Structure formats: C-alpha cells, structure tokens
PDB file of C-alpha atoms in Angstrom:
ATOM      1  CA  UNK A   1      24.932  62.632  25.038  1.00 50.00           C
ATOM      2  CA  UNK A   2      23.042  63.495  22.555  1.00 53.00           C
ATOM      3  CA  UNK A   3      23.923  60.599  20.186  1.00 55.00           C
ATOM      4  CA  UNK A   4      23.478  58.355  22.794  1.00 55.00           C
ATOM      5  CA  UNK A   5      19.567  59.280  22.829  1.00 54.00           C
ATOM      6  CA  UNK A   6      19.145  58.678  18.658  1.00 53.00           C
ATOM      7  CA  UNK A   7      20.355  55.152  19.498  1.00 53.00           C
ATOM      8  CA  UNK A   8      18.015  54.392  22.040  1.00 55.00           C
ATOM      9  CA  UNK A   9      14.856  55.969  20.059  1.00 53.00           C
ATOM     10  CA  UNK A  10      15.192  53.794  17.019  1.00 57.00           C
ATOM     11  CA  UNK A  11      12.980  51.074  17.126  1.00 57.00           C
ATOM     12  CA  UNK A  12      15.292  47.553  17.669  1.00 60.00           C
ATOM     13  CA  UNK A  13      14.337  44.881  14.734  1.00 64.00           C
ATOM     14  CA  UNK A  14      12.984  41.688  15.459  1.00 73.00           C
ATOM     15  CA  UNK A  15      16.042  39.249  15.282  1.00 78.00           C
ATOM     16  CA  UNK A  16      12.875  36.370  14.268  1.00 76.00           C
ATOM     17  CA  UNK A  17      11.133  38.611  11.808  1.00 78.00           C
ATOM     18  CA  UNK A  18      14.657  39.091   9.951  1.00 79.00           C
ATOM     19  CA  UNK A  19      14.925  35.215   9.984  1.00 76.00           C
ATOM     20  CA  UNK A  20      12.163  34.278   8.880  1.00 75.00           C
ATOM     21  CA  UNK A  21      12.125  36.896   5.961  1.00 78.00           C
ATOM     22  CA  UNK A  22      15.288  35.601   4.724  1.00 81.00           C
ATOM     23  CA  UNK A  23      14.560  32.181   5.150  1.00 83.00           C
ATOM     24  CA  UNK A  24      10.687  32.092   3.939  1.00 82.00           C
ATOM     25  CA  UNK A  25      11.472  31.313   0.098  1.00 85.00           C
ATOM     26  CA  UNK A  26      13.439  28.470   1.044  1.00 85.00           C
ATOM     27  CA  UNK A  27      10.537  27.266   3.562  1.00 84.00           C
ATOM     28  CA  UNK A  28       8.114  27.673   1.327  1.00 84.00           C
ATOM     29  CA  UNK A  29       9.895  25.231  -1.235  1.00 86.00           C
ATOM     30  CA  UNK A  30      10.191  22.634   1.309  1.00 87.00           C
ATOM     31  CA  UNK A  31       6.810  22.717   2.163  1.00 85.00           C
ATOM     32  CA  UNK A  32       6.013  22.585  -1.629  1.00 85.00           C
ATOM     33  CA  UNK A  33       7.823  19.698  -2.359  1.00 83.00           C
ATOM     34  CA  UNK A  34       6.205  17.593   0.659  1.00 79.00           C
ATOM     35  CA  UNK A  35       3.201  18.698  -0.751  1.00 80.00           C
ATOM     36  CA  UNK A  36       3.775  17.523  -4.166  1.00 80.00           C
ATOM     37  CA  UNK A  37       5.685  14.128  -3.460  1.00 75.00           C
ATOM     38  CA  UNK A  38       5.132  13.041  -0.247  1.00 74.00           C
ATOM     39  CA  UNK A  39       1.786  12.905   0.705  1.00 69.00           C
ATOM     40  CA  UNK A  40       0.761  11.282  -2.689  1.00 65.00           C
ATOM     41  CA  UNK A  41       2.610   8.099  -1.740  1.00 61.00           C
ATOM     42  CA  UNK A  42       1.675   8.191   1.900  1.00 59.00           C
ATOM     43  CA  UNK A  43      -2.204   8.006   0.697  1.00 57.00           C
ATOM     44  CA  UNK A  44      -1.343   5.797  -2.402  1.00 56.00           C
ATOM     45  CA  UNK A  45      -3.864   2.750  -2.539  1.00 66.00           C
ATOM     46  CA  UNK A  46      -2.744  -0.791  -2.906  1.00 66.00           C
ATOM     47  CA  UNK A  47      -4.553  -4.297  -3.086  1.00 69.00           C
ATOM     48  CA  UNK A  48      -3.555  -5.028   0.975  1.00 70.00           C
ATOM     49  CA  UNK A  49      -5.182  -1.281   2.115  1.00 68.00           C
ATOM     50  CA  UNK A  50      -8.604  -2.310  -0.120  1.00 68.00           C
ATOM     51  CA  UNK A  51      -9.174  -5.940   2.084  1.00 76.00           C
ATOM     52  CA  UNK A  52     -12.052  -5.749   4.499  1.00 72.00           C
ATOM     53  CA  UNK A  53     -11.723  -6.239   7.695  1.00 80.00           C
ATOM     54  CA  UNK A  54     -11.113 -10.083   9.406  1.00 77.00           C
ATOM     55  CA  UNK A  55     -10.857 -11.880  12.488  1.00 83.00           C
ATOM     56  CA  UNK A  56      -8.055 -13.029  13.612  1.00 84.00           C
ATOM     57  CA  UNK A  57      -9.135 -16.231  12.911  1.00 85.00           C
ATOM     58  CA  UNK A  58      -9.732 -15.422   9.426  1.00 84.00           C
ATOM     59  CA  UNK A  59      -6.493 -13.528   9.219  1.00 86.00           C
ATOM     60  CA  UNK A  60      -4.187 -15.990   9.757  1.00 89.00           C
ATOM     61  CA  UNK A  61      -4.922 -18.081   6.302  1.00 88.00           C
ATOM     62  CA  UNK A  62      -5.216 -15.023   4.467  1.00 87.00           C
ATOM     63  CA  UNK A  63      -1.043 -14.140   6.177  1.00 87.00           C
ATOM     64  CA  UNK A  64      -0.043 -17.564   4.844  1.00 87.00           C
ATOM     65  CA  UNK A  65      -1.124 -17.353   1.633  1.00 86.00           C
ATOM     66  CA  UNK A  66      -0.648 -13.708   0.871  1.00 85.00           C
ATOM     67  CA  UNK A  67       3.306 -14.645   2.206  1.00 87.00           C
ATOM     68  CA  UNK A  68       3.805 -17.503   0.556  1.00 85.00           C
ATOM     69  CA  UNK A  69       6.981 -17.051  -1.834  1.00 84.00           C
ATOM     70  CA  UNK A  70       7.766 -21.172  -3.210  1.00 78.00           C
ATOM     71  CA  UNK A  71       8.882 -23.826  -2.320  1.00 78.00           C
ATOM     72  CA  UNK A  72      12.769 -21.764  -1.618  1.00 76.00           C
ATOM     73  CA  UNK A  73      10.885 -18.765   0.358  1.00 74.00           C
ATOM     74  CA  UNK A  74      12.417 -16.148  -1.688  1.00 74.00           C
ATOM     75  CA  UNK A  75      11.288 -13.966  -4.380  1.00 78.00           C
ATOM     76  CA  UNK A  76       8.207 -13.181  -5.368  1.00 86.00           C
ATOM     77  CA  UNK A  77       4.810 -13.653  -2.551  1.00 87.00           C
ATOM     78  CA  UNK A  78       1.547 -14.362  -3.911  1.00 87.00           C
ATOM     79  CA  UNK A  79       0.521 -10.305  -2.809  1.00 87.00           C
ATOM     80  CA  UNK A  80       3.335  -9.379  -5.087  1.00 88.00           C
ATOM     81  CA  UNK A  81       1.717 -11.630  -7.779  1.00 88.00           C
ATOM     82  CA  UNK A  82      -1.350 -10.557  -7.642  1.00 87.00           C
ATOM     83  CA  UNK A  83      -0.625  -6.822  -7.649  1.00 86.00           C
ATOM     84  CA  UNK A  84       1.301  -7.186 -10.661  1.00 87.00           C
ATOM     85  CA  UNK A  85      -1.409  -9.133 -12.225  1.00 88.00           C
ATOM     86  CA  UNK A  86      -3.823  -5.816 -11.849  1.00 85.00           C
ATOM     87  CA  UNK A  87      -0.813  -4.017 -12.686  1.00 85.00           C
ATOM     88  CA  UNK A  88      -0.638  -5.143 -15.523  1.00 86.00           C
ATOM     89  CA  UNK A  89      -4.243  -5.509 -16.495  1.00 85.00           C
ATOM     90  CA  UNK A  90      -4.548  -1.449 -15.785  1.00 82.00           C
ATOM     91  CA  UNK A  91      -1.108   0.487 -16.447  1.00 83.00           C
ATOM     92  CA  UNK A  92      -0.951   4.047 -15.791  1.00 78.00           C
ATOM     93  CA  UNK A  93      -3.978   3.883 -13.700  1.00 78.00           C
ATOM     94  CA  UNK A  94      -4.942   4.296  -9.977  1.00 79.00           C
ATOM     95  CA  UNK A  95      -7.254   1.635 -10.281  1.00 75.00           C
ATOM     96  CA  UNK A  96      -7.598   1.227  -6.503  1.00 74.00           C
ATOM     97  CA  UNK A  97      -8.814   4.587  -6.225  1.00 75.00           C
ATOM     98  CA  UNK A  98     -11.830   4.129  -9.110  1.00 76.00           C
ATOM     99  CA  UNK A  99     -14.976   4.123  -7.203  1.00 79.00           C
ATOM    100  CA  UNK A 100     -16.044   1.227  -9.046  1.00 81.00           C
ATOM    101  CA  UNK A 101     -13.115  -1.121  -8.177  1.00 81.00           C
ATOM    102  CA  UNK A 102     -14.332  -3.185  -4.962  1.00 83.00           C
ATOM    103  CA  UNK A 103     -12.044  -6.358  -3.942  1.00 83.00           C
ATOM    104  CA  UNK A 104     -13.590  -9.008  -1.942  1.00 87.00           C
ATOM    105  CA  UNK A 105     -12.117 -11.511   0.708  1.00 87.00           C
ATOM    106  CA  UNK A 106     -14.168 -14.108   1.503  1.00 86.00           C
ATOM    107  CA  UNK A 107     -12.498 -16.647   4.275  1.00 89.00           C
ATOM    108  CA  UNK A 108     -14.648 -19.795   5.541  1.00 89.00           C
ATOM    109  CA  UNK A 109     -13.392 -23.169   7.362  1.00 87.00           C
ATOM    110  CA  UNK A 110     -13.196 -26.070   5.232  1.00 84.00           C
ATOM    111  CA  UNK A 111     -11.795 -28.090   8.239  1.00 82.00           C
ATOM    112  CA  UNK A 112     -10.540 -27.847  11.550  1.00 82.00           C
ATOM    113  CA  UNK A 113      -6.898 -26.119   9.887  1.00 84.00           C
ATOM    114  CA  UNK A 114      -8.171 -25.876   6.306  1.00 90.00           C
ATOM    115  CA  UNK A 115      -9.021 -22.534   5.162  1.00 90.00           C
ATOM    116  CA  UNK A 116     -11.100 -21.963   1.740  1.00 92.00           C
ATOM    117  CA  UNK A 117      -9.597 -18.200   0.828  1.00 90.00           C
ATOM    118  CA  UNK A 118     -11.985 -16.323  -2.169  1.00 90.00           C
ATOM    119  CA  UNK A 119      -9.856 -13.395  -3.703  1.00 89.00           C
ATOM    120  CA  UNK A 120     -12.999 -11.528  -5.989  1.00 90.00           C
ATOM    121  CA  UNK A 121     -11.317  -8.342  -7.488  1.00 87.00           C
ATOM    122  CA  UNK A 122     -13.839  -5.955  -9.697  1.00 88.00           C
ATOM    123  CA  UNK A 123     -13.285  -3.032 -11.498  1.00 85.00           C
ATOM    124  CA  UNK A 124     -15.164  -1.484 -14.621  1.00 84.00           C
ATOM    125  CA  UNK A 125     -13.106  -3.746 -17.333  1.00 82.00           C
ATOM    126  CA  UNK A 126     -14.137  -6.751 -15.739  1.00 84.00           C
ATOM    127  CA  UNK A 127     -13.099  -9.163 -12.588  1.00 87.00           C
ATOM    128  CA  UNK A 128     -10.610 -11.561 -11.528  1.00 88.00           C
ATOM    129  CA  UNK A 129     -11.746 -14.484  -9.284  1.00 91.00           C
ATOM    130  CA  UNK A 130      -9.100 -16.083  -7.097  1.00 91.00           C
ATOM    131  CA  UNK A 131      -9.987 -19.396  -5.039  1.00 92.00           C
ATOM    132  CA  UNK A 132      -7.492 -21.549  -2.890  1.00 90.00           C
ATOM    133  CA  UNK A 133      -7.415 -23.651   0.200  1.00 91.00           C
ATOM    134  CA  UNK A 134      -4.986 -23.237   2.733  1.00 90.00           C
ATOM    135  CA  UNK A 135      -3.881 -25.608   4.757  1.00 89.00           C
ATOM    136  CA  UNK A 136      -2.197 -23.422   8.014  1.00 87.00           C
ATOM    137  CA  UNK A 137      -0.381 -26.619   9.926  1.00 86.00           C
ATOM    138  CA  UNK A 138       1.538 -26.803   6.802  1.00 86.00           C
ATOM    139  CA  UNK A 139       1.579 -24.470   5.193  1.00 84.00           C
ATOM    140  CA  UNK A 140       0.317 -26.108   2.081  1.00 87.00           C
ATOM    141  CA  UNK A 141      -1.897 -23.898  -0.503  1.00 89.00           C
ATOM    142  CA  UNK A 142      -4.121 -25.636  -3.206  1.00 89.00           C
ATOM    143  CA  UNK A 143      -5.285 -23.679  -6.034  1.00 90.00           C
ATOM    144  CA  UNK A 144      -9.304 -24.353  -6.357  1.00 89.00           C
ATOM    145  CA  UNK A 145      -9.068 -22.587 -10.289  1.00 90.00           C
ATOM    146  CA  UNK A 146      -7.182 -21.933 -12.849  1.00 90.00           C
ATOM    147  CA  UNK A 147      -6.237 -18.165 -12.479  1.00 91.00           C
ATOM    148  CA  UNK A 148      -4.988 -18.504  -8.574  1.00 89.00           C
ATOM    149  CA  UNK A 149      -2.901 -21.863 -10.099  1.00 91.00           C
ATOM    150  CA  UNK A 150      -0.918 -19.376 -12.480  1.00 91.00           C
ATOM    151  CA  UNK A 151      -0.319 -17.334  -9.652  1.00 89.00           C
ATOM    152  CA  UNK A 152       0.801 -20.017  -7.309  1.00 88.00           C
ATOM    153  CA  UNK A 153       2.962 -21.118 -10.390  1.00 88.00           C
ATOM    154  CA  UNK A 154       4.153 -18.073 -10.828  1.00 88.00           C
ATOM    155  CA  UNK A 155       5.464 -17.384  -7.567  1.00 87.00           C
ATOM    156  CA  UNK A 156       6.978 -21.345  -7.704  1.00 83.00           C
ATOM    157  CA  UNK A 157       8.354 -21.078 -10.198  1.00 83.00           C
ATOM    158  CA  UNK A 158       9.736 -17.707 -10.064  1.00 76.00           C
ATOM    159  CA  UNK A 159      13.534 -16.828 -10.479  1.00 58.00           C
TER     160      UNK A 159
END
C-alpha cells in the first residue's frame, strides 16, 4: 500500500507543456522563416498598388489599356511593359517604396467612348510621361508620344 501512495503524491506532468518543449525549436523556425520571406512579398510595392484611386468610370480605360497584350492577346500587357521599363531604369532598388517616387493617373473623356489616359511616373532620377487614348468600344489604343508608342510597340510586337 505503501507504494501505491508515492505514485499518487508525485506531481503528474503536463502532457502540453512536454509538447510544446519538444516541439518549440522547430516552431520557432517556422515562425522565423514566415517572418523573413513571407511577409516581405506580401507588402512588396508594385506600379498597380501605387495608382490612385478612380471611378469606375475612369477605371474601365485604364483595365483596357493596362490589359492590352497585341494584336494576338498573348504575351506581354502594357502593365508588364511598363514595370519592366522602371525595372530596368532602377535595378536592385525598391523604387516604389522611395518616398520620393509618386506615379500619377490622370483619366479625362475625350469623347463619348474615348478615353485620354496620362501615365506621369516620378522618382528622384527623373520621370517618365506616358500619354494614350483609348478607345473602349474597340478596344483600340493610340499612343499620344513617343515613350507610350515604344511601349505599345513593344507589347505588339512582342514574341
């Protein structure tokens, strides 16, 4: 009987505690890594995340062009284009994150379906200036200068 007692006296572990103290390296790691890669790209910055907020009236014109991909609708959108553009202008940098990079969308009627679309991208090394008219019935975008015709050529032209 006596034995019996000594069992019942000694405190009984915590079948959690015992988990968690085995597991906690391997938790901690986990949490580490989410830490380290995950949450940067959820919060990365891109050219679409910096455009003001339209209308939906404005919005549409500014879908259709930032869509368009050619005449073949594959490859390469005008978004794409563009990105690569400031890509490429600013390598290894977070340029969208610089608090003196502002981009600017300007969207005004030109007629009853024709859309003038301004593209005005700023940073500290200087600006790119992006005008075309969209035309939404069909579809049809006109470049208004010559740095928004390379990129419509660009993405026509692309293989």
């Amino acid at each position: 009987m006596v034995k019996d007692n000594k069992k019942k006296d000694k405190p009984k572990k915590s079948d959690f505690k015992s988990f968690l103290k085995k597991r906690a390296p391997i938790y901690l790691a986990i949490l580490a890594l989410f830490v380290v890669f995950v949450i940067p790209e959820l919060t990365k910055s891109s050219l679409e995340s910096s455009f003001p907020e339209l209308t939906v009236e404005q919005q549409k014109p500014v879908d259709v062009l930032m869509k368009y991909s050619g005449p073949n609708e594959t490859g390469l959108t005008v978004l794409e284009a563009i990105s690569n553009k400031i890509e490429d202008e600013y390598p290894d940098e977070k340029i969208f994150d610089n608090k003196k990079t502002t981009v600017e969308l300007i969207v005004s009627s030109v007629k009853s379906e024709k859309y003038q679309v301004i593209l005005n991208f700023k940073s500290y090394k200087g600006e790119m200036n992006f005008d075309w008219t969209v035309d939404i019935n069909s579809n049809k975008i006109t470049s208004n200068n010559s740095e928004s015709k390379h990129i419509i050529n660009l993405v026509n032209f692309y293989d």
